[in-house]
């Protein structure tokens, strides 16, 4: 295997060490999960507490969902409308989610290029720091838990809705957050070599 200073370049010559394969692969998985969680309507859920029939709504960053066929679990997603409580907190969660997707994608490209091109320790450190920044932005998607869609009673007349509970989209955020963090850690390990 060529060393960092050997000058050999080419696809998969690993001039920065084999350790840079790990953040590239984990970052790819995190990017896909992050993108899916950004646009799903099954991010968190709220259950109505007042009536005999418990009704559950799924909420996402950009849309909400309603199960239309309980036999098959078919769910339809609807974009938030003018009457829905979209507040600054939900807007912040959306913005940080988009930053995580875009910034993580750019960092991922740099990470993949590190398997072909020798980088200085500074550049590897920047890649690691970028993964950590992406991790931070990914976690801020969970601001939805304190947004009005999760804290105010909705309906006409307003019904007592329970607090938001994590659903598959929020779990995906947690998994992506961990993958971004491990990717950043591995890039920093490569920097120290």
C-alpha atoms as an extended CHARMM CRD file, in Angstrom:
* protein
*
       193  EXT
         1         1  UNK       CA              0.0000000000        0.0000000000        0.0000000000  PROA      1               0.0000000000
         2         2  UNK       CA              1.4300000000        3.3840000000       -0.9040000000  PROA      2               0.0000000000
         3         3  UNK       CA              2.1800000000        5.7980000000        1.8710000000  PROA      3               0.0000000000
         4         4  UNK       CA              0.6790000000        9.2480000000        2.2080000000  PROA      4               0.0000000000
         5         5  UNK       CA              3.7750000000       10.8520000000        0.7180000000  PROA      5               0.0000000000
         6         6  UNK       CA              4.4750000000        8.3670000000       -2.0830000000  PROA      6               0.0000000000
         7         7  UNK       CA              2.7430000000       10.4920000000       -4.7200000000  PROA      7               0.0000000000
         8         8  UNK       CA              0.7870000000        7.5690000000       -6.1770000000  PROA      8               0.0000000000
         9         9  UNK       CA             -2.7940000000        8.4800000000       -6.9340000000  PROA      9               0.0000000000
        10        10  UNK       CA             -5.6610000000        6.6580000000       -8.4970000000  PROA      10              0.0000000000
        11        11  UNK       CA             -8.9340000000        5.1550000000       -7.5280000000  PROA      11              0.0000000000
        12        12  UNK       CA             -8.7060000000        3.0990000000       -4.3640000000  PROA      12              0.0000000000
        13        13  UNK       CA             -4.9530000000        3.5060000000       -3.8380000000  PROA      13              0.0000000000
        14        14  UNK       CA             -5.8060000000        4.7550000000       -0.3260000000  PROA      14              0.0000000000
        15        15  UNK       CA             -3.1170000000        7.4340000000       -0.0620000000  PROA      15              0.0000000000
        16        16  UNK       CA             -4.5780000000        8.5570000000        3.2970000000  PROA      16              0.0000000000
        17        17  UNK       CA             -4.7940000000        5.0520000000        4.7000000000  PROA      17              0.0000000000
        18        18  UNK       CA             -7.4600000000        2.3800000000        4.6840000000  PROA      18              0.0000000000
        19        19  UNK       CA             -9.1590000000        4.0130000000        7.6610000000  PROA      19              0.0000000000
        20        20  UNK       CA            -10.7290000000        6.6100000000        5.3060000000  PROA      20              0.0000000000
        21        21  UNK       CA            -12.8760000000        3.8930000000        3.7150000000  PROA      21              0.0000000000
        22        22  UNK       CA            -14.9160000000        3.6780000000        6.9230000000  PROA      22              0.0000000000
        23        23  UNK       CA            -16.1530000000        7.3000000000        7.0120000000  PROA      23              0.0000000000
        24        24  UNK       CA            -16.9150000000        7.1120000000        3.3030000000  PROA      24              0.0000000000
        25        25  UNK       CA            -19.1120000000        4.0290000000        3.7040000000  PROA      25              0.0000000000
        26        26  UNK       CA            -20.7320000000        5.0900000000        6.9740000000  PROA      26              0.0000000000
        27        27  UNK       CA            -21.2390000000        8.6130000000        5.6450000000  PROA      27              0.0000000000
        28        28  UNK       CA            -23.0120000000        7.1910000000        2.5810000000  PROA      28              0.0000000000
        29        29  UNK       CA            -25.3970000000        5.2330000000        4.7730000000  PROA      29              0.0000000000
        30        30  UNK       CA            -25.9430000000        8.2770000000        7.0170000000  PROA      30              0.0000000000
        31        31  UNK       CA            -26.6490000000       10.5050000000        4.0040000000  PROA      31              0.0000000000
        32        32  UNK       CA            -29.3360000000        8.1560000000        2.6690000000  PROA      32              0.0000000000
        33        33  UNK       CA            -30.9510000000        7.7980000000        6.1080000000  PROA      33              0.0000000000
        34        34  UNK       CA            -30.7820000000       11.5580000000        6.6720000000  PROA      34              0.0000000000
        35        35  UNK       CA            -32.4320000000       12.2780000000        3.3350000000  PROA      35              0.0000000000
        36        36  UNK       CA            -35.2500000000        9.7880000000        3.9740000000  PROA      36              0.0000000000
        37        37  UNK       CA            -35.8920000000       11.1430000000        7.4720000000  PROA      37              0.0000000000
        38        38  UNK       CA            -36.0050000000       14.7220000000        6.1540000000  PROA      38              0.0000000000
        39        39  UNK       CA            -39.0100000000       14.0850000000        3.9150000000  PROA      39              0.0000000000
        40        40  UNK       CA            -40.9490000000       11.3210000000        5.6580000000  PROA      40              0.0000000000
        41        41  UNK       CA            -44.2960000000       12.1150000000        7.2350000000  PROA      41              0.0000000000
        42        42  UNK       CA            -43.6920000000        9.3910000000        9.8330000000  PROA      42              0.0000000000
        43        43  UNK       CA            -41.1990000000       11.3520000000       11.9570000000  PROA      43              0.0000000000
        44        44  UNK       CA            -43.0770000000       11.6310000000       15.2620000000  PROA      44              0.0000000000
        45        45  UNK       CA            -46.6170000000       10.6990000000       16.2530000000  PROA      45              0.0000000000
        46        46  UNK       CA            -49.3560000000       12.1410000000       18.4560000000  PROA      46              0.0000000000
        47        47  UNK       CA            -52.3030000000       10.2530000000       19.8430000000  PROA      47              0.0000000000
        48        48  UNK       CA            -55.6110000000       11.9290000000       20.6680000000  PROA      48              0.0000000000
        49        49  UNK       CA            -56.4480000000       11.3600000000       24.3560000000  PROA      49              0.0000000000
        50        50  UNK       CA            -60.0590000000       12.5060000000       24.8570000000  PROA      50              0.0000000000
        51        51  UNK       CA            -62.3340000000       10.2450000000       22.8640000000  PROA      51              0.0000000000
        52        52  UNK       CA            -63.0090000000        6.5340000000       23.0980000000  PROA      52              0.0000000000
        53        53  UNK       CA            -61.3520000000        5.8880000000       19.7380000000  PROA      53              0.0000000000
        54        54  UNK       CA            -57.6760000000        6.7320000000       19.9380000000  PROA      54              0.0000000000
        55        55  UNK       CA            -56.6660000000        8.3910000000       16.7220000000  PROA      55              0.0000000000
        56        56  UNK       CA            -52.9940000000        8.7340000000       15.8490000000  PROA      56              0.0000000000
        57        57  UNK       CA            -51.4660000000       11.2750000000       13.5030000000  PROA      57              0.0000000000
        58        58  UNK       CA            -47.9580000000       11.0190000000       12.1920000000  PROA      58              0.0000000000
        59        59  UNK       CA            -46.0280000000       14.2410000000       11.7950000000  PROA      59              0.0000000000
        60        60  UNK       CA            -42.9720000000       15.0340000000        9.7090000000  PROA      60              0.0000000000
        61        61  UNK       CA            -40.8770000000       18.1000000000        9.0890000000  PROA      61              0.0000000000
        62        62  UNK       CA            -42.7070000000       18.9240000000        5.8620000000  PROA      62              0.0000000000
        63        63  UNK       CA            -45.9380000000       16.9190000000        6.0390000000  PROA      63              0.0000000000
        64        64  UNK       CA            -48.2760000000       14.9370000000        8.2600000000  PROA      64              0.0000000000
        65        65  UNK       CA            -49.7350000000       11.4950000000        7.7230000000  PROA      65              0.0000000000
        66        66  UNK       CA            -52.9720000000        9.7080000000        8.3960000000  PROA      66              0.0000000000
        67        67  UNK       CA            -53.5180000000        5.9700000000        8.1990000000  PROA      67              0.0000000000
        68        68  UNK       CA            -56.2770000000        5.5050000000        5.6350000000  PROA      68              0.0000000000
        69        69  UNK       CA            -56.4080000000        1.7120000000        5.5930000000  PROA      69              0.0000000000
        70        70  UNK       CA            -55.8970000000        0.1280000000        9.0030000000  PROA      70              0.0000000000
        71        71  UNK       CA            -55.9420000000       -3.3770000000        7.5110000000  PROA      71              0.0000000000
        72        72  UNK       CA            -52.8430000000       -2.8240000000        5.3960000000  PROA      72              0.0000000000
        73        73  UNK       CA            -51.3680000000        0.1260000000        7.2800000000  PROA      73              0.0000000000
        74        74  UNK       CA            -51.5920000000        2.3410000000        4.2040000000  PROA      74              0.0000000000
        75        75  UNK       CA            -50.7320000000        5.9200000000        5.0610000000  PROA      75              0.0000000000
        76        76  UNK       CA            -51.2290000000        9.0620000000        3.0560000000  PROA      76              0.0000000000
        77        77  UNK       CA            -49.0400000000       12.1190000000        3.5550000000  PROA      77              0.0000000000
        78        78  UNK       CA            -50.3230000000       15.6780000000        3.3040000000  PROA      78              0.0000000000
        79        79  UNK       CA            -48.2390000000       18.8750000000        3.2020000000  PROA      79              0.0000000000
        80        80  UNK       CA            -48.8010000000       21.2940000000        6.0580000000  PROA      80              0.0000000000
        81        81  UNK       CA            -51.3580000000       23.9340000000        5.1170000000  PROA      81              0.0000000000
        82        82  UNK       CA            -52.0270000000       27.5230000000        6.0970000000  PROA      82              0.0000000000
        83        83  UNK       CA            -54.0630000000       26.4700000000        9.1320000000  PROA      83              0.0000000000
        84        84  UNK       CA            -51.4330000000       24.0990000000       10.5110000000  PROA      84              0.0000000000
        85        85  UNK       CA            -49.2270000000       25.3450000000       13.3610000000  PROA      85              0.0000000000
        86        86  UNK       CA            -45.9150000000       25.7900000000       11.5440000000  PROA      86              0.0000000000
        87        87  UNK       CA            -43.7560000000       27.8830000000       13.8650000000  PROA      87              0.0000000000
        88        88  UNK       CA            -40.1440000000       29.0530000000       14.0760000000  PROA      88              0.0000000000
        89        89  UNK       CA            -39.0790000000       25.8710000000       15.8600000000  PROA      89              0.0000000000
        90        90  UNK       CA            -40.3960000000       23.6350000000       13.0890000000  PROA      90              0.0000000000
        91        91  UNK       CA            -38.8480000000       25.9270000000       10.4640000000  PROA      91              0.0000000000
        92        92  UNK       CA            -35.5130000000       25.6660000000       12.3200000000  PROA      92              0.0000000000
        93        93  UNK       CA            -35.7230000000       21.8710000000       12.3490000000  PROA      93              0.0000000000
        94        94  UNK       CA            -36.3870000000       21.9430000000        8.5910000000  PROA      94              0.0000000000
        95        95  UNK       CA            -33.4760000000       24.2850000000        7.9020000000  PROA      95              0.0000000000
        96        96  UNK       CA            -31.0010000000       22.3150000000        9.9970000000  PROA      96              0.0000000000
        97        97  UNK       CA            -32.2150000000       19.1340000000        8.3190000000  PROA      97              0.0000000000
        98        98  UNK       CA            -31.4960000000       20.5720000000        4.8780000000  PROA      98              0.0000000000
        99        99  UNK       CA            -28.0960000000       21.8360000000        6.0530000000  PROA      99              0.0000000000
       100       100  UNK       CA            -27.2880000000       18.3300000000        7.3110000000  PROA      100             0.0000000000
       101       101  UNK       CA            -28.2090000000       16.7780000000        3.9600000000  PROA      101             0.0000000000
       102       102  UNK       CA            -26.2850000000       19.3200000000        1.8460000000  PROA      102             0.0000000000
       103       103  UNK       CA            -23.2500000000       19.7570000000        4.0910000000  PROA      103             0.0000000000
       104       104  UNK       CA            -23.0770000000       16.0220000000        4.7440000000  PROA      104             0.0000000000
       105       105  UNK       CA            -23.1880000000       15.3380000000        1.0110000000  PROA      105             0.0000000000
       106       106  UNK       CA            -20.3250000000       17.7320000000        0.3060000000  PROA      106             0.0000000000
       107       107  UNK       CA            -18.2890000000       16.2040000000        3.1410000000  PROA      107             0.0000000000
       108       108  UNK       CA            -19.0650000000       12.7550000000        1.7950000000  PROA      108             0.0000000000
       109       109  UNK       CA            -17.6910000000       13.6860000000       -1.6370000000  PROA      109             0.0000000000
       110       110  UNK       CA            -14.4670000000       14.9350000000       -0.0260000000  PROA      110             0.0000000000
       111       111  UNK       CA            -14.2940000000       11.7390000000        1.9910000000  PROA      111             0.0000000000
       112       112  UNK       CA            -14.6420000000        9.5680000000       -1.1200000000  PROA      112             0.0000000000
       113       113  UNK       CA            -11.9860000000       11.6120000000       -2.9030000000  PROA      113             0.0000000000
       114       114  UNK       CA             -9.6170000000       10.8910000000       -0.0030000000  PROA      114             0.0000000000
       115       115  UNK       CA             -9.4400000000        7.2680000000       -1.1680000000  PROA      115             0.0000000000
       116       116  UNK       CA             -7.8770000000        8.4850000000       -4.4200000000  PROA      116             0.0000000000
       117       117  UNK       CA             -6.0130000000       11.6990000000       -3.5670000000  PROA      117             0.0000000000
       118       118  UNK       CA             -3.5040000000       12.3710000000       -0.8140000000  PROA      118             0.0000000000
       119       119  UNK       CA             -4.7680000000       15.0040000000        1.6210000000  PROA      119             0.0000000000
       120       120  UNK       CA             -2.8230000000       16.9630000000        4.1830000000  PROA      120             0.0000000000
       121       121  UNK       CA             -3.6020000000       16.4280000000        7.8550000000  PROA      121             0.0000000000
       122       122  UNK       CA             -5.3850000000       19.7740000000        7.8810000000  PROA      122             0.0000000000
       123       123  UNK       CA             -7.8000000000       18.6820000000        5.1440000000  PROA      123             0.0000000000
       124       124  UNK       CA             -8.4720000000       15.3900000000        6.9360000000  PROA      124             0.0000000000
       125       125  UNK       CA             -9.1560000000       17.4060000000       10.0940000000  PROA      125             0.0000000000
       126       126  UNK       CA            -11.5790000000       19.6150000000        8.1880000000  PROA      126             0.0000000000
       127       127  UNK       CA            -13.3830000000       16.5200000000        6.8990000000  PROA      127             0.0000000000
       128       128  UNK       CA            -13.6460000000       15.2130000000       10.4690000000  PROA      128             0.0000000000
       129       129  UNK       CA            -14.9210000000       18.5660000000       11.7560000000  PROA      129             0.0000000000
       130       130  UNK       CA            -17.4220000000       18.7140000000        8.8850000000  PROA      130             0.0000000000
       131       131  UNK       CA            -18.7780000000       15.3010000000        9.8190000000  PROA      131             0.0000000000
       132       132  UNK       CA            -19.1920000000       16.5140000000       13.4110000000  PROA      132             0.0000000000
       133       133  UNK       CA            -20.9760000000       19.6830000000       12.2140000000  PROA      133             0.0000000000
       134       134  UNK       CA            -23.2800000000       17.5140000000       10.1050000000  PROA      134             0.0000000000
       135       135  UNK       CA            -23.9300000000       15.3620000000       13.1680000000  PROA      135             0.0000000000
       136       136  UNK       CA            -24.9140000000       18.4800000000       15.1310000000  PROA      136             0.0000000000
       137       137  UNK       CA            -27.2740000000       19.7080000000       12.3870000000  PROA      137             0.0000000000
       138       138  UNK       CA            -28.8090000000       16.2410000000       12.0890000000  PROA      138             0.0000000000
       139       139  UNK       CA            -29.5890000000       16.2370000000       15.7990000000  PROA      139             0.0000000000
       140       140  UNK       CA            -31.3050000000       19.6020000000       15.5270000000  PROA      140             0.0000000000
       141       141  UNK       CA            -34.0130000000       17.9730000000       13.4110000000  PROA      141             0.0000000000
       142       142  UNK       CA            -35.3550000000       16.7620000000       16.7520000000  PROA      142             0.0000000000
       143       143  UNK       CA            -36.3950000000       20.3590000000       17.4890000000  PROA      143             0.0000000000
       144       144  UNK       CA            -39.7360000000       19.2190000000       16.0940000000  PROA      144             0.0000000000
       145       145  UNK       CA            -40.4290000000       17.7460000000       19.5430000000  PROA      145             0.0000000000
       146       146  UNK       CA            -40.7850000000       21.2840000000       20.9390000000  PROA      146             0.0000000000
       147       147  UNK       CA            -42.5750000000       22.7460000000       17.8960000000  PROA      147             0.0000000000
       148       148  UNK       CA            -46.2240000000       23.7920000000       17.9980000000  PROA      148             0.0000000000
       149       149  UNK       CA            -47.2560000000       20.7220000000       15.9810000000  PROA      149             0.0000000000
       150       150  UNK       CA            -46.1220000000       18.6520000000       18.9750000000  PROA      150             0.0000000000
       151       151  UNK       CA            -47.2250000000       20.8760000000       21.8390000000  PROA      151             0.0000000000
       152       152  UNK       CA            -50.5440000000       22.5440000000       20.9610000000  PROA      152             0.0000000000
       153       153  UNK       CA            -53.9930000000       20.9970000000       20.8590000000  PROA      153             0.0000000000
       154       154  UNK       CA            -55.3450000000       20.7820000000       17.3360000000  PROA      154             0.0000000000
       155       155  UNK       CA            -58.7500000000       20.2570000000       15.8060000000  PROA      155             0.0000000000
       156       156  UNK       CA            -62.0470000000       22.1220000000       15.7730000000  PROA      156             0.0000000000
       157       157  UNK       CA            -62.9580000000       22.0870000000       18.6180000000  PROA      157             0.0000000000
       158       158  UNK       CA            -59.4420000000       21.4950000000       19.9710000000  PROA      158             0.0000000000
       159       159  UNK       CA            -58.9200000000       17.9830000000       21.2970000000  PROA      159             0.0000000000
       160       160  UNK       CA            -56.4490000000       16.9330000000       23.9520000000  PROA      160             0.0000000000
       161       161  UNK       CA            -53.5200000000       15.4180000000       22.1170000000  PROA      161             0.0000000000
       162       162  UNK       CA            -50.7320000000       13.6900000000       23.9610000000  PROA      162             0.0000000000
       163       163  UNK       CA            -47.1230000000       14.7080000000       23.5270000000  PROA      163             0.0000000000
       164       164  UNK       CA            -45.2000000000       13.6810000000       20.4470000000  PROA      164             0.0000000000
       165       165  UNK       CA            -43.5530000000       10.3030000000       20.5680000000  PROA      165             0.0000000000
       166       166  UNK       CA            -40.6000000000        9.2130000000       18.4490000000  PROA      166             0.0000000000
       167       167  UNK       CA            -41.5490000000        7.3850000000       15.2830000000  PROA      167             0.0000000000
       168       168  UNK       CA            -39.4510000000        5.8020000000       12.5320000000  PROA      168             0.0000000000
       169       169  UNK       CA            -38.2290000000        9.1420000000       11.1020000000  PROA      169             0.0000000000
       170       170  UNK       CA            -36.8730000000       10.2930000000       14.4660000000  PROA      170             0.0000000000
       171       171  UNK       CA            -35.2100000000        6.9180000000       14.9940000000  PROA      171             0.0000000000
       172       172  UNK       CA            -33.5610000000        7.3220000000       11.5860000000  PROA      172             0.0000000000
       173       173  UNK       CA            -32.2390000000       10.7140000000       12.7200000000  PROA      173             0.0000000000
       174       174  UNK       CA            -30.6620000000        9.1120000000       15.7900000000  PROA      174             0.0000000000
       175       175  UNK       CA            -29.0510000000        6.3710000000       13.6710000000  PROA      175             0.0000000000
       176       176  UNK       CA            -27.7670000000        8.9060000000       11.1130000000  PROA      176             0.0000000000
       177       177  UNK       CA            -26.4620000000       11.0970000000       13.9360000000  PROA      177             0.0000000000
       178       178  UNK       CA            -24.4180000000        8.1860000000       15.2950000000  PROA      178             0.0000000000
       179       179  UNK       CA            -23.0920000000        7.3210000000       11.8360000000  PROA      179             0.0000000000
       180       180  UNK       CA            -22.0520000000       10.9500000000       11.1780000000  PROA      180             0.0000000000
       181       181  UNK       CA            -20.2790000000       10.9830000000       14.5620000000  PROA      181             0.0000000000
       182       182  UNK       CA            -18.3800000000        7.7340000000       13.8950000000  PROA      182             0.0000000000
       183       183  UNK       CA            -17.4360000000        9.0220000000       10.4190000000  PROA      183             0.0000000000
       184       184  UNK       CA            -16.0320000000       12.2010000000       11.9630000000  PROA      184             0.0000000000
       185       185  UNK       CA            -14.1200000000       10.1910000000       14.5490000000  PROA      185             0.0000000000
       186       186  UNK       CA            -12.5960000000        7.9460000000       11.8830000000  PROA      186             0.0000000000
       187       187  UNK       CA            -11.5530000000       10.9430000000        9.7790000000  PROA      187             0.0000000000
       188       188  UNK       CA             -9.8390000000       12.4090000000       12.8380000000  PROA      188             0.0000000000
       189       189  UNK       CA             -8.0710000000        9.0820000000       13.4240000000  PROA      189             0.0000000000
       190       190  UNK       CA             -6.8150000000        9.2150000000        9.8200000000  PROA      190             0.0000000000
       191       191  UNK       CA             -5.5800000000       12.7500000000       10.4760000000  PROA      191             0.0000000000
       192       192  UNK       CA             -3.5020000000       11.5750000000       13.4400000000  PROA      192             0.0000000000
       193       193  UNK       CA             -1.6720000000        8.9120000000       11.4090000000  PROA      193             0.0000000000
